[in-house]
Amino acid sequence: MGMIWEGRAVSAAEFARLRTSPEYLWQLRESGGEPPAVVDLDKAWHALHWLLAGDDAPTDDVLADAIMGGVGVGEDTGYGPARVLEADRVAEVAAALAPIDVPWLRARYDPQRLSEAEIYPDIWDEDDVFEEYLAFHFTLLKALYAHAAERRCAVVQAIT
């Protein structure tokens, strides 16, 4: 098991329904979906957040909002309530992510610093973890925000 991050693009109508009926989140989660509209970062979320934001916790930086942003909605999904980023902020996140590529992220990757910062899960000294795990999941995250921004969608994030 563990702490898994899921992000989902939601239309304006779905976002409005979430605001008035937070229990609708469970229906959305059960409806499934495929990338780029629905993305599962597995346990890579914390390291990606740290690489993008330079911190292990939420910050005011637009890149931090990609994984730990938004306003809480509904009940606890395992590690707090789901969070929703409104469409305008999604567009800002997508624009901030657009110039970032895997080599940029790789340049920030330091397994020792990730371990010292206790970034979940503690696997950063394993061979090829960046290339085979973090780079792959970063590409999914970037695609989610580009997809959502193009469609003027909000993004719901949950750690379960």
CSV table of N, CA and C in Angstrom, one decimal, residues 13-137:
chain,number,residue,atom,x,y,z
A,13,ALA,N,-18.5,21.9,-14.7
A,13,ALA,CA,-19.8,21.3,-14.1
A,13,ALA,C,-19.4,20.3,-13.0
A,14,GLU,N,-18.4,19.5,-13.2
A,14,GLU,CA,-18.0,18.6,-12.1
A,14,GLU,C,-17.4,19.3,-10.9
A,15,PHE,N,-16.7,20.4,-11.2
A,15,PHE,CA,-16.1,21.2,-10.1
A,15,PHE,C,-17.3,21.8,-9.3
A,16,ALA,N,-18.3,22.4,-10.0
A,16,ALA,CA,-19.4,23.0,-9.3
A,16,ALA,C,-20.1,22.0,-8.4
A,17,ARG,N,-20.3,20.8,-8.9
A,17,ARG,CA,-20.9,19.7,-8.2
A,17,ARG,C,-20.1,19.4,-6.9
A,18,LEU,N,-18.8,19.3,-7.1
A,18,LEU,CA,-17.9,19.0,-5.9
A,18,LEU,C,-18.1,20.1,-4.9
A,19,ARG,N,-18.2,21.3,-5.3
A,19,ARG,CA,-18.3,22.4,-4.3
A,19,ARG,C,-19.6,22.3,-3.5
A,20,THR,N,-20.6,21.8,-4.1
A,20,THR,CA,-21.9,21.7,-3.3
A,20,THR,C,-22.1,20.3,-2.7
A,21,SER,N,-21.5,19.3,-3.3
A,21,SER,CA,-21.6,17.9,-2.8
A,21,SER,C,-20.3,17.3,-2.8
A,22,PRO,N,-19.5,17.5,-1.7
A,22,PRO,CA,-18.2,16.9,-1.7
A,22,PRO,C,-18.1,15.4,-1.8
A,23,GLU,N,-19.2,14.7,-1.5
A,23,GLU,CA,-19.3,13.3,-1.6
A,23,GLU,C,-19.2,12.8,-3.1
A,24,TYR,N,-19.4,13.8,-4.0
A,24,TYR,CA,-19.3,13.5,-5.4
A,24,TYR,C,-17.9,13.0,-5.8
A,25,LEU,N,-16.9,13.4,-5.0
A,25,LEU,CA,-15.5,13.0,-5.2
A,25,LEU,C,-15.4,11.4,-5.3
A,26,TRP,N,-16.2,10.7,-4.5
A,26,TRP,CA,-16.1,9.3,-4.5
A,26,TRP,C,-16.7,8.7,-5.8
A,27,GLN,N,-17.7,9.3,-6.3
A,27,GLN,CA,-18.2,8.9,-7.6
A,27,GLN,C,-17.2,9.2,-8.7
A,28,LEU,N,-16.5,10.3,-8.7
A,28,LEU,CA,-15.5,10.6,-9.7
A,28,LEU,C,-14.4,9.6,-9.6
A,29,ARG,N,-13.9,9.2,-8.4
A,29,ARG,CA,-12.8,8.3,-8.3
A,29,ARG,C,-13.3,6.9,-8.8
A,30,GLU,N,-14.5,6.5,-8.5
A,30,GLU,CA,-15.0,5.2,-9.0
A,30,GLU,C,-15.2,5.1,-10.5
A,31,SER,N,-15.3,6.3,-11.1
A,31,SER,CA,-15.6,6.3,-12.6
A,31,SER,C,-14.3,6.0,-13.4
A,32,GLY,N,-13.2,5.9,-12.8
A,32,GLY,CA,-12.0,5.5,-13.5
A,32,GLY,C,-11.5,6.6,-14.3
A,33,GLY,N,-10.8,6.3,-15.4
A,33,GLY,CA,-10.2,7.3,-16.3
A,33,GLY,C,-8.8,6.9,-16.6
A,34,GLU,N,-8.3,7.5,-17.7
A,34,GLU,CA,-6.9,7.2,-18.2
A,34,GLU,C,-6.1,8.5,-18.4
A,35,PRO,N,-4.8,8.4,-18.4
A,35,PRO,CA,-4.0,9.5,-18.6
A,35,PRO,C,-4.3,10.1,-20.0
A,36,PRO,N,-4.2,11.4,-20.2
A,36,PRO,CA,-3.7,12.4,-19.3
A,36,PRO,C,-4.8,12.9,-18.4
A,37,ALA,N,-6.1,12.6,-18.5
A,37,ALA,CA,-7.1,13.1,-17.7
A,37,ALA,C,-7.1,12.7,-16.3
A,38,VAL,N,-6.6,11.5,-16.0
A,38,VAL,CA,-6.5,10.9,-14.7
A,38,VAL,C,-5.0,10.3,-14.6
A,39,VAL,N,-4.3,10.7,-13.6
A,39,VAL,CA,-2.9,10.3,-13.4
A,39,VAL,C,-2.7,9.8,-12.0
A,40,ASP,N,-2.0,8.7,-11.9
A,40,ASP,CA,-1.6,8.1,-10.7
A,40,ASP,C,-0.1,8.2,-10.6
A,41,LEU,N,0.4,9.0,-9.7
A,41,LEU,CA,1.9,9.2,-9.5
A,41,LEU,C,2.5,8.1,-8.6
A,42,ASP,N,1.7,7.2,-8.1
A,42,ASP,CA,2.2,6.2,-7.2
A,42,ASP,C,2.8,6.9,-6.0
A,43,LYS,N,4.0,6.5,-5.6
A,43,LYS,CA,4.7,7.1,-4.5
A,43,LYS,C,5.7,8.1,-4.9
A,44,ALA,N,5.8,8.4,-6.2
A,44,ALA,CA,6.7,9.4,-6.7
A,44,ALA,C,6.4,10.8,-6.4
A,45,TRP,N,5.2,11.0,-5.9
A,45,TRP,CA,4.6,12.4,-5.7
A,45,TRP,C,5.5,13.2,-4.8
A,46,HIS,N,6.0,12.7,-3.7
A,46,HIS,CA,6.7,13.5,-2.7
A,46,HIS,C,8.0,13.9,-3.2
A,47,ALA,N,8.8,13.0,-3.9
A,47,ALA,CA,10.0,13.4,-4.5
A,47,ALA,C,9.8,14.4,-5.6
A,48,LEU,N,8.8,14.2,-6.4
A,48,LEU,CA,8.5,15.2,-7.5
A,48,LEU,C,8.2,16.6,-6.9
A,49,HIS,N,7.4,16.6,-5.9
A,49,HIS,CA,7.1,17.9,-5.2
A,49,HIS,C,8.4,18.5,-4.7
A,50,TRP,N,9.2,17.7,-4.1
A,50,TRP,CA,10.5,18.3,-3.6
A,50,TRP,C,11.4,18.8,-4.7
A,51,LEU,N,11.4,18.1,-5.8
A,51,LEU,CA,12.3,18.5,-6.9
A,51,LEU,C,11.7,19.8,-7.5
A,52,LEU,N,10.4,19.9,-7.6
A,52,LEU,CA,9.8,21.1,-8.2
A,52,LEU,C,9.8,22.3,-7.3
A,53,ALA,N,9.4,22.1,-6.1
A,53,ALA,CA,9.2,23.2,-5.1
A,53,ALA,C,10.4,23.5,-4.2
A,54,GLY,N,11.4,22.5,-4.2
A,54,GLY,CA,12.5,22.7,-3.3
A,54,GLY,C,12.2,22.6,-1.8
A,55,ASP,N,11.1,21.9,-1.5
A,55,ASP,CA,10.7,21.8,-0.1
A,55,ASP,C,9.9,20.5,0.0
A,56,ASP,N,9.7,19.9,1.2
A,56,ASP,CA,8.9,18.7,1.3
A,56,ASP,C,7.5,19.0,1.7
A,57,ALA,N,7.2,20.3,2.0
A,57,ALA,CA,5.8,20.7,2.4
A,57,ALA,C,5.2,21.6,1.3
A,58,PRO,N,3.9,21.9,1.5
A,58,PRO,CA,3.3,22.9,0.6
A,58,PRO,C,4.0,24.3,0.7
A,59,THR,N,4.1,25.0,-0.4
A,59,THR,CA,4.7,26.3,-0.4
A,59,THR,C,3.8,27.2,-1.2
A,60,ASP,N,4.1,28.5,-1.3
A,60,ASP,CA,3.3,29.4,-2.1
A,60,ASP,C,3.7,29.4,-3.6
A,61,ASP,N,4.8,28.7,-3.9
A,61,ASP,CA,5.2,28.6,-5.3
A,61,ASP,C,4.2,27.9,-6.2
A,62,VAL,N,4.1,28.4,-7.4
A,62,VAL,CA,3.1,27.8,-8.3
A,62,VAL,C,3.4,26.3,-8.6
A,63,LEU,N,4.7,26.0,-8.7
A,63,LEU,CA,5.1,24.6,-8.9
A,63,LEU,C,4.7,23.7,-7.8
A,64,ALA,N,4.7,24.2,-6.6
A,64,ALA,CA,4.3,23.4,-5.4
A,64,ALA,C,2.8,23.0,-5.5
A,65,ASP,N,2.0,23.8,-6.2
A,65,ASP,CA,0.6,23.5,-6.3
A,65,ASP,C,0.3,22.3,-7.2
A,66,ALA,N,1.3,22.0,-8.1
A,66,ALA,CA,1.1,20.8,-9.0
A,66,ALA,C,0.8,19.5,-8.2
A,67,ILE,N,1.3,19.4,-7.0
A,67,ILE,CA,1.1,18.2,-6.2
A,67,ILE,C,0.5,18.5,-4.9
A,68,MET,N,0.7,19.6,-4.3
A,68,MET,CA,0.2,19.9,-2.9
A,68,MET,C,-0.6,21.2,-2.8
A,69,GLY,N,-1.2,21.6,-3.9
A,69,GLY,CA,-2.0,22.8,-3.9
A,69,GLY,C,-3.5,22.6,-3.8
A,70,GLY,N,-4.2,23.7,-3.8
A,70,GLY,CA,-5.6,23.6,-3.9
A,70,GLY,C,-6.3,23.8,-2.5
A,71,VAL,N,-7.6,23.8,-2.6
A,71,VAL,CA,-8.4,23.9,-1.4
A,71,VAL,C,-9.0,22.6,-1.1
A,72,GLY,N,-9.0,22.2,0.2
A,72,GLY,CA,-9.6,20.9,0.6
A,72,GLY,C,-11.1,20.8,0.3
A,73,VAL,N,-11.5,19.6,-0.1
A,73,VAL,CA,-12.9,19.3,-0.3
A,73,VAL,C,-13.2,17.9,0.1
A,74,GLY,N,-14.3,17.8,0.8
A,74,GLY,CA,-14.8,16.5,1.2
A,74,GLY,C,-14.1,15.9,2.4
A,75,GLU,N,-14.3,14.6,2.6
A,75,GLU,CA,-13.8,13.9,3.7
A,75,GLU,C,-12.3,13.5,3.5
A,76,ASP,N,-11.7,13.0,4.5
A,76,ASP,CA,-10.4,12.5,4.5
A,76,ASP,C,-10.3,11.3,3.5
A,77,THR,N,-9.4,11.3,2.6
A,77,THR,CA,-9.2,10.3,1.6
A,77,THR,C,-8.1,9.3,2.0
A,78,GLY,N,-7.6,9.4,3.1
A,78,GLY,CA,-6.5,8.6,3.6
A,78,GLY,C,-5.4,9.4,4.3
A,79,TYR,N,-5.1,10.5,3.7
A,79,TYR,CA,-4.1,11.4,4.2
A,79,TYR,C,-4.5,12.9,4.0
A,80,GLY,N,-5.7,13.1,4.6
A,80,GLY,CA,-6.3,14.4,4.5
A,80,GLY,C,-7.3,14.5,3.4
A,81,PRO,N,-8.1,15.6,3.3
A,81,PRO,CA,-9.1,15.7,2.2
A,81,PRO,C,-8.4,15.8,0.8
A,82,ALA,N,-9.2,15.5,-0.2
A,82,ALA,CA,-8.7,15.8,-1.6
A,82,ALA,C,-8.7,17.4,-1.6
A,83,ARG,N,-7.9,17.8,-2.6
A,83,ARG,CA,-7.7,19.3,-2.8
A,83,ARG,C,-8.1,19.6,-4.3
A,84,VAL,N,-8.6,20.7,-4.5
A,84,VAL,CA,-9.0,21.2,-5.8
A,84,VAL,C,-8.3,22.4,-6.2
A,85,LEU,N,-7.7,22.4,-7.4
A,85,LEU,CA,-7.1,23.6,-7.9
A,85,LEU,C,-8.1,24.1,-9.0
A,86,GLU,N,-8.5,25.4,-8.9
A,86,GLU,CA,-9.4,25.9,-9.9
A,86,GLU,C,-8.7,26.1,-11.2
A,87,ALA,N,-9.5,26.2,-12.3
A,87,ALA,CA,-9.0,26.2,-13.7
A,87,ALA,C,-7.9,27.3,-13.9
A,88,ASP,N,-8.1,28.5,-13.3
A,88,ASP,CA,-7.1,29.6,-13.5
A,88,ASP,C,-5.8,29.2,-13.0
A,89,ARG,N,-5.8,28.6,-11.8
A,89,ARG,CA,-4.5,28.1,-11.2
A,89,ARG,C,-3.9,27.0,-11.9
A,90,VAL,N,-4.8,26.1,-12.4
A,90,VAL,CA,-4.3,25.0,-13.3
A,90,VAL,C,-3.6,25.5,-14.5
A,91,ALA,N,-4.1,26.5,-15.1
A,91,ALA,CA,-3.4,27.1,-16.2
A,91,ALA,C,-2.0,27.7,-15.8
A,92,GLU,N,-2.0,28.3,-14.6
A,92,GLU,CA,-0.7,28.8,-14.2
A,92,GLU,C,0.3,27.7,-13.9
A,93,VAL,N,-0.2,26.6,-13.3
A,93,VAL,CA,0.7,25.4,-13.0
A,93,VAL,C,1.2,24.9,-14.4
A,94,ALA,N,0.3,24.7,-15.3
A,94,ALA,CA,0.7,24.2,-16.6
A,94,ALA,C,1.7,25.0,-17.3
A,95,ALA,N,1.5,26.3,-17.2
A,95,ALA,CA,2.5,27.3,-17.8
A,95,ALA,C,3.9,27.2,-17.1
A,96,ALA,N,3.9,27.0,-15.8
A,96,ALA,CA,5.1,26.9,-15.0
A,96,ALA,C,5.8,25.6,-15.3
A,97,LEU,N,5.0,24.5,-15.6
A,97,LEU,CA,5.6,23.2,-15.9
A,97,LEU,C,6.1,23.1,-17.3
A,98,ALA,N,5.5,23.9,-18.2
A,98,ALA,CA,5.8,23.7,-19.7
A,98,ALA,C,7.3,23.8,-20.0
A,99,PRO,N,8.1,24.7,-19.4
A,99,PRO,CA,9.5,24.7,-19.8
A,99,PRO,C,10.4,23.7,-19.1
A,100,ILE,N,9.8,23.1,-18.1
A,100,ILE,CA,10.6,22.1,-17.3
A,100,ILE,C,10.6,20.8,-18.0
A,101,ASP,N,11.8,20.2,-18.2
A,101,ASP,CA,11.9,18.9,-18.8
A,101,ASP,C,12.7,18.0,-17.9
A,102,VAL,N,12.8,16.8,-18.4
A,102,VAL,CA,13.4,15.7,-17.5
A,102,VAL,C,14.9,16.1,-17.2
A,103,PRO,N,15.7,16.6,-18.1
A,103,PRO,CA,17.1,17.0,-17.8
A,103,PRO,C,17.1,18.1,-16.7
A,104,TRP,N,16.2,19.0,-16.7
A,104,TRP,CA,16.1,20.0,-15.6
A,104,TRP,C,15.8,19.4,-14.3
A,105,LEU,N,14.9,18.5,-14.3
A,105,LEU,CA,14.5,17.7,-13.1
A,105,LEU,C,15.7,16.9,-12.6
A,106,ARG,N,16.4,16.2,-13.5
A,106,ARG,CA,17.5,15.4,-13.2
A,106,ARG,C,18.6,16.2,-12.6
A,107,ALA,N,18.8,17.4,-13.0
A,107,ALA,CA,19.9,18.3,-12.5
A,107,ALA,C,19.6,18.6,-11.0
A,108,ARG,N,18.4,18.6,-10.6
A,108,ARG,CA,18.0,18.8,-9.2
A,108,ARG,C,18.0,17.6,-8.3
A,109,TYR,N,18.1,16.4,-9.0
A,109,TYR,CA,18.0,15.2,-8.3
A,109,TYR,C,19.3,14.8,-7.5
A,110,ASP,N,19.2,14.7,-6.2
A,110,ASP,CA,20.3,14.3,-5.3
A,110,ASP,C,19.8,13.3,-4.3
A,111,PRO,N,20.1,12.0,-4.6
A,111,PRO,CA,19.5,10.9,-3.7
A,111,PRO,C,19.9,11.1,-2.2
A,112,GLN,N,21.0,11.6,-1.9
A,112,GLN,CA,21.4,11.8,-0.5
A,112,GLN,C,20.6,12.9,0.1
A,113,ARG,N,20.4,14.0,-0.6
A,113,ARG,CA,19.5,15.1,0.0
A,113,ARG,C,18.1,14.6,0.1
A,114,LEU,N,17.6,13.8,-0.8
A,114,LEU,CA,16.2,13.3,-0.7
A,114,LEU,C,16.1,12.4,0.5
A,115,SER,N,17.1,11.6,0.8
A,115,SER,CA,17.0,10.7,2.0
A,115,SER,C,17.2,11.5,3.2
A,116,GLU,N,18.1,12.5,3.2
A,116,GLU,CA,18.3,13.3,4.4
A,116,GLU,C,17.0,14.1,4.7
A,117,ALA,N,16.3,14.5,3.7
A,117,ALA,CA,15.0,15.3,3.9
A,117,ALA,C,13.8,14.4,4.2
A,118,GLU,N,14.1,13.0,4.3
A,118,GLU,CA,13.1,12.0,4.6
A,118,GLU,C,11.9,12.1,3.6
A,119,ILE,N,12.3,12.2,2.3
A,119,ILE,CA,11.3,12.3,1.3
A,119,ILE,C,10.8,10.8,1.0
A,120,TYR,N,9.5,10.7,1.1
A,120,TYR,CA,8.8,9.4,1.0
A,120,TYR,C,8.8,8.9,-0.5
A,121,PRO,N,8.9,7.6,-0.7
A,121,PRO,CA,9.5,6.6,0.2
A,121,PRO,C,11.0,6.6,0.1
A,122,ASP,N,11.7,6.0,1.0
A,122,ASP,CA,13.2,6.1,1.0
A,122,ASP,C,13.8,5.1,0.1
A,123,ILE,N,13.7,5.4,-1.2
A,123,ILE,CA,14.3,4.5,-2.2
A,123,ILE,C,15.3,5.2,-3.1
A,124,TRP,N,15.7,6.4,-2.8
A,124,TRP,CA,16.4,7.3,-3.7
A,124,TRP,C,17.8,6.8,-4.1
A,125,ASP,N,18.4,5.9,-3.3
A,125,ASP,CA,19.7,5.5,-3.6
A,125,ASP,C,19.7,4.2,-4.5
A,126,GLU,N,18.5,3.7,-4.9
A,126,GLU,CA,18.4,2.6,-5.8
A,126,GLU,C,18.8,2.9,-7.2
A,127,ASP,N,19.4,2.0,-7.9
A,127,ASP,CA,19.8,2.2,-9.3
A,127,ASP,C,18.6,2.6,-10.2
A,128,ASP,N,18.8,3.5,-11.1
A,128,ASP,CA,17.8,3.9,-12.1
A,128,ASP,C,16.4,4.4,-11.5
A,129,VAL,N,16.4,4.7,-10.3
A,129,VAL,CA,15.1,5.2,-9.7
A,129,VAL,C,14.6,6.5,-10.4
A,130,PHE,N,15.6,7.4,-10.7
A,130,PHE,CA,15.2,8.6,-11.4
A,130,PHE,C,14.7,8.3,-12.8
A,131,GLU,N,15.5,7.6,-13.6
A,131,GLU,CA,15.2,7.4,-15.0
A,131,GLU,C,13.9,6.5,-15.1
A,132,GLU,N,13.8,5.5,-14.3
A,132,GLU,CA,12.6,4.6,-14.6
A,132,GLU,C,11.4,4.9,-13.7
A,133,TYR,N,11.5,5.8,-12.8
A,133,TYR,CA,10.4,6.0,-11.9
A,133,TYR,C,10.0,7.5,-11.9
A,134,LEU,N,10.9,8.3,-11.5
A,134,LEU,CA,10.6,9.8,-11.3
A,134,LEU,C,10.3,10.4,-12.7
A,135,ALA,N,11.2,10.2,-13.6
A,135,ALA,CA,11.0,10.8,-15.0
A,135,ALA,C,9.7,10.4,-15.6
A,136,PHE,N,9.4,9.1,-15.5
A,136,PHE,CA,8.1,8.6,-16.1
A,136,PHE,C,6.9,9.3,-15.4
A,137,HIS,N,6.9,9.4,-14.1
A,137,HIS,CA,5.8,10.0,-13.4
A,137,HIS,C,5.7,11.5,-13.6
